[in-house]
Amino acid sequence: MRFMKFFLPVFLTFLLAVGSVLGQKGKPWWEAGQPRWATSDLGGVFSATIDLRGAKPATVFKAIAVSLGDKANRITAVCDSEMLSLVTAVPEHGVMFNTYRDGLGGSGHWLGAPYLFNNLPGPGWAMGASFEDSREDKSGPLPAKHAQYRGLYRHGESTIFSYTVGDVGVLEMFDAGPGGKSLRRHIEIDAAKAEMLLSVGTAATVAKVLGDAGGAEIVQVDERKVLKIPAHAKPLRLQLVIGADAQGGKARDLRAMTKGGKARYPQPLVTKGELGSGKGAYVVDTITPPFENPGKVLFRFGGHDFFSGGDAAVCTMDGDVWVVSGIDGKLEKLSWRRFATGLFQPLGLRIAGDKVYVLGRDQITRLHDLNGDGEADFYECF
């Protein structure tokens, strides 16, 4: 009986998934059989536990997947915010979802081969000269003396990661090379008193370094390719290109992209609320969500709170934070602005000092609107 209680739901889920795929003949495998969440506008960034089929590490527990390029140059880069490593990149298709609970069940998010490259397990940056895992219990984030994740910036369609290696600040951004055949890592590094080592990939990884690299070079250390960066008295700005068709360009000025960029969702979604009727002591008004919307965005709410001016912020299990205005005595016009995207299943939200704090499965994130345009530009790891 216990076996049947476990096996029957799993088997039915499997049949539904297979039936869904078979019912969508003509579609590529990464689009067929996907739940609503996979077909919605995820905002270019997706945070989850992601399995990498046929690669190592096999599972990235705190993965951030970034969608890059247009349809002709599409690449998905997968980062590990615990190990501060760019783990892999895959061309053409994005993250896969399971069908259980519309993509929310288990760690059913995965990427399959072919991969553009693979990195090796362990931290992305060496501590001293060692790429050994410096965590005492081999779980959770790296110790701050090794490296620490600060958060990420959104600048238009670009995503810039901010972190420290020892006491050295680093900014990093990715974009897709021509035809989606290479990945470009734009890296800006503060002054450093000692040599720094960045894991690029396995020995088979094809890569080259461009820009004002300050003598940085790619070398092979045991089974991995490593970017060796000498000590430098001034900040460095370089570009690391990975892929067989490694074509590069000018390294980007990442510091200039941390001040806030163009709003990605300037037009609010507008609904009309419904005032409660009746004369009883308990009357319920309805704040109507925009379930029908152009991006097919889902609204499965996790938490909410209110700003001092009366507007509300709400988070969804699908990774969004929305700001709702027009909550008044009439509810004639409710405006929904998408404030943040790509969070890791946020279920708790709190506003303190008119700053939004969100509790996800990976961290508490403090959201900053740096230029006052109604969207978060910096997702700080609080």
Coordinates of N, CA and C in Angstrom, one line a residue, residues 25 27 136 140 187 195 201 203 205 214 226 268 288 294 334 360 377:
K25 N 3.6 17.2 -31.5 CA 4.5 16.8 -32.5 C 4.9 18.1 -33.3
K27 N 7.2 20.2 -32.4 CA 7.9 21.1 -31.5 C 9.2 20.5 -31.1
E136 N 33.5 24.3 5.6 CA 33.8 23.3 6.6 C 32.9 22.1 6.4
G140 N 26.3 25.1 1.7 CA 26.1 26.5 2.0 C 27.1 27.4 1.2
I187 N 34.4 41.0 -17.3 CA 34.8 41.0 -15.9 C 35.6 42.3 -15.6
E195 N 48.0 37.7 -6.7 CA 47.6 37.0 -7.9 C 46.2 36.4 -7.6
G201 N 37.2 26.3 -17.0 CA 36.5 25.1 -17.5 C 37.5 24.0 -17.4
A203 N 40.0 20.9 -19.1 CA 41.1 21.1 -20.0 C 40.7 21.2 -21.5
T205 N 38.2 22.9 -22.6 CA 37.5 24.2 -22.9 C 38.4 25.1 -23.7
G214 N 46.0 43.4 -18.2 CA 47.1 43.6 -17.2 C 48.0 42.4 -17.1
V226 N 42.6 27.7 -16.4 CA 42.6 28.8 -15.4 C 43.0 30.1 -16.0
P268 N 2.1 49.5 -16.8 CA 1.4 48.7 -15.7 C 0.3 47.9 -16.3
T288 N -8.1 42.6 -7.6 CA -8.2 41.7 -8.8 C -6.8 41.5 -9.4
P294 N -0.2 39.9 -21.4 CA 0.5 39.5 -22.6 C 1.7 38.6 -22.4
L334 N -6.7 49.6 -10.5 CA -5.6 49.0 -9.8 C -4.4 48.8 -10.8
G360 N 13.4 34.0 0.0 CA 13.3 32.9 -1.0 C 14.0 31.6 -0.5
D377 N 16.7 47.6 -9.4 CA 17.9 47.6 -10.2 C 19.0 46.7 -9.6

